[in-house]
Amino acid sequence: MDKLKIIDFKESDRDALRELFLKVRQSTFVWKDPEDFDLFDFDKQTLGEYIMTAFYEEKIVGFISIWLPDNFIHHLFIDEEFQKMGIGKELLKAAINKTGFPIKLKCLEKNIQAVQFYKKTGFIEKGKGGVGENSFIAFELNQEIE
């Protein structure tokens, strides 16, 4: 995937990442009111996190944010036009290079596509929590991604 480049977050990419985060959440979390999401949620929800940005042919197509003290992936978002191209997997590999193992995350149960992606990638279900539309699965990965 030589057209893909993953780099550390740059402030100059913030506006594009805000837009991507808003757009993907509004279309993915269909059980929520799109008005519940705000352009500046990206700033609030990634504060203090380590962020890596994915570019495909110089266009921002995704990002991953990690809370480093816990090796916890807080967000992994890919532009819908670029999903199922291996970009999410490459961002995960880049995160693992930064954090090592184990690496953990929580995924909303209703986000079926993401749950399937994490299981297929090798994440193991470690527990469940939350209630209603906030029910989540806790995942952990302890092995390299192929």
mmCIF file with all atom_site columns, N, CA and C in Angstrom, residues 40-94:
data_model
loop_
_atom_site.group_PDB
_atom_site.id
_atom_site.type_symbol
_atom_site.label_atom_id
_atom_site.label_alt_id
_atom_site.label_comp_id
_atom_site.label_asym_id
_atom_site.label_entity_id
_atom_site.label_seq_id
_atom_site.pdbx_PDB_ins_code
_atom_site.Cartn_x
_atom_site.Cartn_y
_atom_site.Cartn_z
_atom_site.occupancy
_atom_site.B_iso_or_equiv
_atom_site.pdbx_formal_charge
_atom_site.auth_seq_id
_atom_site.auth_comp_id
_atom_site.auth_asym_id
_atom_site.auth_atom_id
_atom_site.pdbx_PDB_model_num
ATOM 1   N N  . PHE A 1 40 ? -16.212 20.203 17.175 1.00 0.00 ? 40 PHE A N  1
ATOM 2   C CA . PHE A 1 40 ? -15.090 20.318 18.108 1.00 0.00 ? 40 PHE A CA 1
ATOM 3   C C  . PHE A 1 40 ? -14.982 19.135 19.074 1.00 0.00 ? 40 PHE A C  1
ATOM 4   N N  . ASP A 1 41 ? -15.805 18.101 18.872 1.00 0.00 ? 41 ASP A N  1
ATOM 5   C CA . ASP A 1 41 ? -15.679 16.877 19.668 1.00 0.00 ? 41 ASP A CA 1
ATOM 6   C C  . ASP A 1 41 ? -14.283 16.270 19.508 1.00 0.00 ? 41 ASP A C  1
ATOM 7   N N  . PHE A 1 42 ? -13.718 16.391 18.320 1.00 0.00 ? 42 PHE A N  1
ATOM 8   C CA . PHE A 1 42 ? -12.377 15.843 18.084 1.00 0.00 ? 42 PHE A CA 1
ATOM 9   C C  . PHE A 1 42 ? -11.385 16.413 19.098 1.00 0.00 ? 42 PHE A C  1
ATOM 10  N N  . ASP A 1 43 ? -11.431 17.731 19.292 1.00 0.00 ? 43 ASP A N  1
ATOM 11  C CA . ASP A 1 43 ? -10.496 18.383 20.211 1.00 0.00 ? 43 ASP A CA 1
ATOM 12  C C  . ASP A 1 43 ? -10.682 17.872 21.636 1.00 0.00 ? 43 ASP A C  1
ATOM 13  N N  . LYS A 1 44 ? -11.943 17.787 22.066 1.00 0.00 ? 44 LYS A N  1
ATOM 14  C CA . LYS A 1 44 ? -12.250 17.366 23.438 1.00 0.00 ? 44 LYS A CA 1
ATOM 15  C C  . LYS A 1 44 ? -11.880 15.903 23.667 1.00 0.00 ? 44 LYS A C  1
ATOM 16  N N  . GLN A 1 45 ? -12.202 15.057 22.694 1.00 0.00 ? 45 GLN A N  1
ATOM 17  C CA . GLN A 1 45 ? -12.057 13.618 22.897 1.00 0.00 ? 45 GLN A CA 1
ATOM 18  C C  . GLN A 1 45 ? -10.654 13.086 22.638 1.00 0.00 ? 45 GLN A C  1
ATOM 19  N N  . THR A 1 46 ? -9.794  13.890 22.068 1.00 0.00 ? 46 THR A N  1
ATOM 20  C CA . THR A 1 46 ? -8.415  13.433 21.842 1.00 0.00 ? 46 THR A CA 1
ATOM 21  C C  . THR A 1 46 ? -7.403  14.218 22.680 1.00 0.00 ? 46 THR A C  1
ATOM 22  N N  . LEU A 1 47 ? -7.890  15.055 23.565 1.00 0.00 ? 47 LEU A N  1
ATOM 23  C CA . LEU A 1 47 ? -7.012  15.878 24.402 1.00 0.00 ? 47 LEU A CA 1
ATOM 24  C C  . LEU A 1 47 ? -6.048  14.992 25.201 1.00 0.00 ? 47 LEU A C  1
ATOM 25  N N  . GLY A 1 48 ? -4.770  15.241 25.059 1.00 0.00 ? 48 GLY A N  1
ATOM 26  C CA . GLY A 1 48 ? -3.757  14.484 25.790 1.00 0.00 ? 48 GLY A CA 1
ATOM 27  C C  . GLY A 1 48 ? -3.409  13.143 25.173 1.00 0.00 ? 48 GLY A C  1
ATOM 28  N N  . GLU A 1 49 ? -4.027  12.826 24.046 1.00 0.00 ? 49 GLU A N  1
ATOM 29  C CA . GLU A 1 49 ? -3.773  11.530 23.417 1.00 0.00 ? 49 GLU A CA 1
ATOM 30  C C  . GLU A 1 49 ? -2.723  11.653 22.317 1.00 0.00 ? 49 GLU A C  1
ATOM 31  N N  . TYR A 1 50 ? -2.092  10.528 22.030 1.00 0.00 ? 50 TYR A N  1
ATOM 32  C CA . TYR A 1 50 ? -1.139  10.436 20.933 1.00 0.00 ? 50 TYR A CA 1
ATOM 33  C C  . TYR A 1 50 ? -1.942  10.118 19.678 1.00 0.00 ? 50 TYR A C  1
ATOM 34  N N  . ILE A 1 51 ? -1.792  10.932 18.643 1.00 0.00 ? 51 ILE A N  1
ATOM 35  C CA . ILE A 1 51 ? -2.595  10.786 17.426 1.00 0.00 ? 51 ILE A CA 1
ATOM 36  C C  . ILE A 1 51 ? -1.683  10.534 16.237 1.00 0.00 ? 51 ILE A C  1
ATOM 37  N N  . MET A 1 52 ? -2.092  9.588  15.402 1.00 0.00 ? 52 MET A N  1
ATOM 38  C CA . MET A 1 52 ? -1.429  9.352  14.128 1.00 0.00 ? 52 MET A CA 1
ATOM 39  C C  . MET A 1 52 ? -2.468  9.520  13.026 1.00 0.00 ? 52 MET A C  1
ATOM 40  N N  . THR A 1 53 ? -2.042  10.139 11.941 1.00 0.00 ? 53 THR A N  1
ATOM 41  C CA . THR A 1 53 ? -2.927  10.466 10.830 1.00 0.00 ? 53 THR A CA 1
ATOM 42  C C  . THR A 1 53 ? -2.544  9.642  9.611  1.00 0.00 ? 53 THR A C  1
ATOM 43  N N  . ALA A 1 54 ? -3.564  9.110  8.919  1.00 0.00 ? 54 ALA A N  1
ATOM 44  C CA . ALA A 1 54 ? -3.345  8.344  7.695  1.00 0.00 ? 54 ALA A CA 1
ATOM 45  C C  . ALA A 1 54 ? -3.668  9.220  6.488  1.00 0.00 ? 54 ALA A C  1
ATOM 46  N N  . PHE A 1 55 ? -2.740  9.228  5.543  1.00 0.00 ? 55 PHE A N  1
ATOM 47  C CA . PHE A 1 55 ? -2.920  9.934  4.274  1.00 0.00 ? 55 PHE A CA 1
ATOM 48  C C  . PHE A 1 55 ? -2.919  8.894  3.159  1.00 0.00 ? 55 PHE A C  1
ATOM 49  N N  . TYR A 1 56 ? -3.828  9.042  2.226  1.00 0.00 ? 56 TYR A N  1
ATOM 50  C CA . TYR A 1 56 ? -3.832  8.205  1.025  1.00 0.00 ? 56 TYR A CA 1
ATOM 51  C C  . TYR A 1 56 ? -3.747  9.163  -0.150 1.00 0.00 ? 56 TYR A C  1
ATOM 52  N N  . GLU A 1 57 ? -2.675  9.057  -0.916 1.00 0.00 ? 57 GLU A N  1
ATOM 53  C CA . GLU A 1 57 ? -2.427  9.985  -2.020 1.00 0.00 ? 57 GLU A CA 1
ATOM 54  C C  . GLU A 1 57 ? -2.564  11.432 -1.544 1.00 0.00 ? 57 GLU A C  1
ATOM 55  N N  . GLU A 1 58 ? -1.957  11.734 -0.411 1.00 0.00 ? 58 GLU A N  1
ATOM 56  C CA . GLU A 1 58 ? -1.895  13.087 0.163  1.00 0.00 ? 58 GLU A CA 1
ATOM 57  C C  . GLU A 1 58 ? -3.210  13.584 0.756  1.00 0.00 ? 58 GLU A C  1
ATOM 58  N N  . LYS A 1 59 ? -4.258  12.754 0.761  1.00 0.00 ? 59 LYS A N  1
ATOM 59  C CA . LYS A 1 59 ? -5.546  13.133 1.366  1.00 0.00 ? 59 LYS A CA 1
ATOM 60  C C  . LYS A 1 59 ? -5.662  12.477 2.734  1.00 0.00 ? 59 LYS A C  1
ATOM 61  N N  . ILE A 1 60 ? -6.106  13.232 3.734  1.00 0.00 ? 60 ILE A N  1
ATOM 62  C CA . ILE A 1 60 ? -6.332  12.653 5.060  1.00 0.00 ? 60 ILE A CA 1
ATOM 63  C C  . ILE A 1 60 ? -7.528  11.715 4.985  1.00 0.00 ? 60 ILE A C  1
ATOM 64  N N  . VAL A 1 61 ? -7.294  10.447 5.358  1.00 0.00 ? 61 VAL A N  1
ATOM 65  C CA . VAL A 1 61 ? -8.351  9.439  5.237  1.00 0.00 ? 61 VAL A CA 1
ATOM 66  C C  . VAL A 1 61 ? -8.664  8.741  6.556  1.00 0.00 ? 61 VAL A C  1
ATOM 67  N N  . GLY A 1 62 ? -7.912  9.041  7.613  1.00 0.00 ? 62 GLY A N  1
ATOM 68  C CA . GLY A 1 62 ? -8.194  8.395  8.889  1.00 0.00 ? 62 GLY A CA 1
ATOM 69  C C  . GLY A 1 62 ? -7.214  8.806  9.962  1.00 0.00 ? 62 GLY A C  1
ATOM 70  N N  . PHE A 1 63 ? -7.516  8.336  11.172 1.00 0.00 ? 63 PHE A N  1
ATOM 71  C CA . PHE A 1 63 ? -6.619  8.605  12.300 1.00 0.00 ? 63 PHE A CA 1
ATOM 72  C C  . PHE A 1 63 ? -6.859  7.581  13.399 1.00 0.00 ? 63 PHE A C  1
ATOM 73  N N  . ILE A 1 64 ? -5.879  7.484  14.270 1.00 0.00 ? 64 ILE A N  1
ATOM 74  C CA . ILE A 1 64 ? -5.993  6.682  15.481 1.00 0.00 ? 64 ILE A CA 1
ATOM 75  C C  . ILE A 1 64 ? -5.499  7.557  16.629 1.00 0.00 ? 64 ILE A C  1
ATOM 76  N N  . SER A 1 65 ? -6.209  7.506  17.759 1.00 0.00 ? 65 SER A N  1
ATOM 77  C CA . SER A 1 65 ? -5.753  8.237  18.948 1.00 0.00 ? 65 SER A CA 1
ATOM 78  C C  . SER A 1 65 ? -5.616  7.242  20.095 1.00 0.00 ? 65 SER A C  1
ATOM 79  N N  . ILE A 1 66 ? -4.546  7.422  20.858 1.00 0.00 ? 66 ILE A N  1
ATOM 80  C CA . ILE A 1 66 ? -4.182  6.457  21.894 1.00 0.00 ? 66 ILE A CA 1
ATOM 81  C C  . ILE A 1 66 ? -3.904  7.188  23.201 1.00 0.00 ? 66 ILE A C  1
ATOM 82  N N  . TRP A 1 67 ? -4.455  6.642  24.278 1.00 0.00 ? 67 TRP A N  1
ATOM 83  C CA . TRP A 1 67 ? -4.099  7.110  25.619 1.00 0.00 ? 67 TRP A CA 1
ATOM 84  C C  . TRP A 1 67 ? -2.904  6.257  26.034 1.00 0.00 ? 67 TRP A C  1
ATOM 85  N N  . LEU A 1 68 ? -1.708  6.818  25.894 1.00 0.00 ? 68 LEU A N  1
ATOM 86  C CA . LEU A 1 68 ? -0.473  6.050  26.068 1.00 0.00 ? 68 LEU A CA 1
ATOM 87  C C  . LEU A 1 68 ? -0.277  5.434  27.451 1.00 0.00 ? 68 LEU A C  1
ATOM 88  N N  . PRO A 1 69 ? -0.655  6.109  28.561 1.00 0.00 ? 69 PRO A N  1
ATOM 89  C CA . PRO A 1 69 ? -0.403  5.486  29.869 1.00 0.00 ? 69 PRO A CA 1
ATOM 90  C C  . PRO A 1 69 ? -1.038  4.095  30.022 1.00 0.00 ? 69 PRO A C  1
ATOM 91  N N  . ASP A 1 70 ? -2.120  3.840  29.287 1.00 0.00 ? 70 ASP A N  1
ATOM 92  C CA . ASP A 1 70 ? -2.811  2.548  29.395 1.00 0.00 ? 70 ASP A CA 1
ATOM 93  C C  . ASP A 1 70 ? -2.748  1.717  28.116 1.00 0.00 ? 70 ASP A C  1
ATOM 94  N N  . ASN A 1 71 ? -1.964  2.158  27.112 1.00 0.00 ? 71 ASN A N  1
ATOM 95  C CA . ASN A 1 71 ? -1.973  1.480  25.805 1.00 0.00 ? 71 ASN A CA 1
ATOM 96  C C  . ASN A 1 71 ? -3.410  1.286  25.317 1.00 0.00 ? 71 ASN A C  1
ATOM 97  N N  . PHE A 1 72 ? -4.209  2.339  25.421 1.00 0.00 ? 72 PHE A N  1
ATOM 98  C CA . PHE A 1 72 ? -5.641  2.264  25.130 1.00 0.00 ? 72 PHE A CA 1
ATOM 99  C C  . PHE A 1 72 ? -5.970  3.058  23.869 1.00 0.00 ? 72 PHE A C  1
ATOM 100 N N  . ILE A 1 73 ? -6.501  2.353  22.877 1.00 0.00 ? 73 ILE A N  1
ATOM 101 C CA . ILE A 1 73 ? -6.954  3.016  21.657 1.00 0.00 ? 73 ILE A CA 1
ATOM 102 C C  . ILE A 1 73 ? -8.308  3.646  21.951 1.00 0.00 ? 73 ILE A C  1
ATOM 103 N N  . HIS A 1 74 ? -8.352  4.952  21.888 1.00 0.00 ? 74 HIS A N  1
ATOM 104 C CA . HIS A 1 74 ? -9.599  5.663  22.164 1.00 0.00 ? 74 HIS A CA 1
ATOM 105 C C  . HIS A 1 74 ? -10.426 5.815  20.893 1.00 0.00 ? 74 HIS A C  1
ATOM 106 N N  . HIS A 1 75 ? -9.767  6.107  19.779 1.00 0.00 ? 75 HIS A N  1
ATOM 107 C CA . HIS A 1 75 ? -10.482 6.303  18.514 1.00 0.00 ? 75 HIS A CA 1
ATOM 108 C C  . HIS A 1 75 ? -9.697  5.704  17.363 1.00 0.00 ? 75 HIS A C  1
ATOM 109 N N  . LEU A 1 76 ? -10.432 5.093  16.438 1.00 0.00 ? 76 LEU A N  1
ATOM 110 C CA . LEU A 1 76 ? -9.898  4.666  15.146 1.00 0.00 ? 76 LEU A CA 1
ATOM 111 C C  . LEU A 1 76 ? -10.992 4.958  14.136 1.00 0.00 ? 76 LEU A C  1
ATOM 112 N N  . PHE A 1 77 ? -10.757 5.943  13.299 1.00 0.00 ? 77 PHE A N  1
ATOM 113 C CA . PHE A 1 77 ? -11.771 6.365  12.334 1.00 0.00 ? 77 PHE A CA 1
ATOM 114 C C  . PHE A 1 77 ? -11.162 6.459  10.944 1.00 0.00 ? 77 PHE A C  1
ATOM 115 N N  . ILE A 1 78 ? -11.890 5.897  9.974  1.00 0.00 ? 78 ILE A N  1
ATOM 116 C CA . ILE A 1 78 ? -11.477 5.915  8.574  1.00 0.00 ? 78 ILE A CA 1
ATOM 117 C C  . ILE A 1 78 ? -12.613 6.521  7.758  1.00 0.00 ? 78 ILE A C  1
ATOM 118 N N  . ASP A 1 79 ? -12.273 7.430  6.857  1.00 0.00 ? 79 ASP A N  1
ATOM 119 C CA . ASP A 1 79 ? -13.246 8.003  5.931  1.00 0.00 ? 79 ASP A CA 1
ATOM 120 C C  . ASP A 1 79 ? -13.977 6.851  5.237  1.00 0.00 ? 79 ASP A C  1
ATOM 121 N N  . GLU A 1 80 ? -15.293 6.952  5.134  1.00 0.00 ? 80 GLU A N  1
ATOM 122 C CA . GLU A 1 80 ? -16.089 5.853  4.577  1.00 0.00 ? 80 GLU A CA 1
ATOM 123 C C  . GLU A 1 80 ? -15.661 5.462  3.166  1.00 0.00 ? 80 GLU A C  1
ATOM 124 N N  . GLU A 1 81 ? -15.223 6.417  2.374  1.00 0.00 ? 81 GLU A N  1
ATOM 125 C CA . GLU A 1 81 ? -14.793 6.119  1.007  1.00 0.00 ? 81 GLU A CA 1
ATOM 126 C C  . GLU A 1 81 ? -13.527 5.269  0.976  1.00 0.00 ? 81 GLU A C  1
ATOM 127 N N  . PHE A 1 82 ? -12.819 5.198  2.089  1.00 0.00 ? 82 PHE A N  1
ATOM 128 C CA . PHE A 1 82 ? -11.538 4.498  2.131  1.00 0.00 ? 82 PHE A CA 1
ATOM 129 C C  . PHE A 1 82 ? -11.550 3.297  3.075  1.00 0.00 ? 82 PHE A C  1
ATOM 130 N N  . GLN A 1 83 ? -12.729 2.921  3.550  1.00 0.00 ? 83 GLN A N  1
ATOM 131 C CA . GLN A 1 83 ? -12.825 1.750  4.420  1.00 0.00 ? 83 GLN A CA 1
ATOM 132 C C  . GLN A 1 83 ? -12.666 0.478  3.594  1.00 0.00 ? 83 GLN A C  1
ATOM 133 N N  . LYS A 1 84 ? -12.271 -0.591 4.260  1.00 0.00 ? 84 LYS A N  1
ATOM 134 C CA . LYS A 1 84 ? -12.054 -1.909 3.652  1.00 0.00 ? 84 LYS A CA 1
ATOM 135 C C  . LYS A 1 84 ? -10.890 -1.907 2.652  1.00 0.00 ? 84 LYS A C  1
ATOM 136 N N  . MET A 1 85 ? -9.928  -1.013 2.895  1.00 0.00 ? 85 MET A N  1
ATOM 137 C CA . MET A 1 85 ? -8.723  -0.952 2.062  1.00 0.00 ? 85 MET A CA 1
ATOM 138 C C  . MET A 1 85 ? -7.472  -1.293 2.867  1.00 0.00 ? 85 MET A C  1
ATOM 139 N N  . GLY A 1 86 ? -7.641  -1.679 4.137  1.00 0.00 ? 86 GLY A N  1
ATOM 140 C CA . GLY A 1 86 ? -6.498  -2.029 4.974  1.00 0.00 ? 86 GLY A CA 1
ATOM 141 C C  . GLY A 1 86 ? -5.907  -0.860 5.747  1.00 0.00 ? 86 GLY A C  1
ATOM 142 N N  . ILE A 1 87 ? -6.520  0.313  5.658  1.00 0.00 ? 87 ILE A N  1
ATOM 143 C CA . ILE A 1 87 ? -5.978  1.500  6.327  1.00 0.00 ? 87 ILE A CA 1
ATOM 144 C C  . ILE A 1 87 ? -6.105  1.381  7.844  1.00 0.00 ? 87 ILE A C  1
ATOM 145 N N  . GLY A 1 88 ? -7.244  0.886  8.311  1.00 0.00 ? 88 GLY A N  1
ATOM 146 C CA . GLY A 1 88 ? -7.427  0.691  9.750  1.00 0.00 ? 88 GLY A CA 1
ATOM 147 C C  . GLY A 1 88 ? -6.396  -0.265 10.318 1.00 0.00 ? 88 GLY A C  1
ATOM 148 N N  . LYS A 1 89 ? -6.138  -1.335 9.597  1.00 0.00 ? 89 LYS A N  1
ATOM 149 C CA . LYS A 1 89 ? -5.145  -2.317 10.035 1.00 0.00 ? 89 LYS A CA 1
ATOM 150 C C  . LYS A 1 89 ? -3.750  -1.693 10.091 1.00 0.00 ? 89 LYS A C  1
ATOM 151 N N  . GLU A 1 90 ? -3.425  -0.868 9.120  1.00 0.00 ? 90 GLU A N  1
ATOM 152 C CA . GLU A 1 90 ? -2.111  -0.216 9.110  1.00 0.00 ? 90 GLU A CA 1
ATOM 153 C C  . GLU A 1 90 ? -1.980  0.789  10.256 1.00 0.00 ? 90 GLU A C  1
ATOM 154 N N  . LEU A 1 91 ? -3.068  1.497  10.570 1.00 0.00 ? 91 LEU A N  1
ATOM 155 C CA . LEU A 1 91 ? -3.035  2.402  11.720 1.00 0.00 ? 91 LEU A CA 1
ATOM 156 C C  . LEU A 1 91 ? -2.847  1.617  13.018 1.00 0.00 ? 91 LEU A C  1
ATOM 157 N N  . LEU A 1 92 ? -3.498  0.465  13.123 1.00 0.00 ? 92 LEU A N  1
ATOM 158 C CA . LEU A 1 92 ? -3.314  -0.380 14.309 1.00 0.00 ? 92 LEU A CA 1
ATOM 159 C C  . LEU A 1 92 ? -1.864  -0.845 14.429 1.00 0.00 ? 92 LEU A C  1
ATOM 160 N N  . LYS A 1 93 ? -1.272  -1.254 13.323 1.00 0.00 ? 93 LYS A N  1
ATOM 161 C CA . LYS A 1 93 ? 0.135   -1.683 13.346 1.00 0.00 ? 93 LYS A CA 1
ATOM 162 C C  . LYS A 1 93 ? 1.042   -0.539 13.798 1.00 0.00 ? 93 LYS A C  1
ATOM 163 N N  . ALA A 1 94 ? 0.766   0.660  13.301 1.00 0.00 ? 94 ALA A N  1
ATOM 164 C CA . ALA A 1 94 ? 1.556   1.827  13.703 1.00 0.00 ? 94 ALA A CA 1
ATOM 165 C C  . ALA A 1 94 ? 1.388   2.099  15.198 1.00 0.00 ? 94 ALA A C  1
#
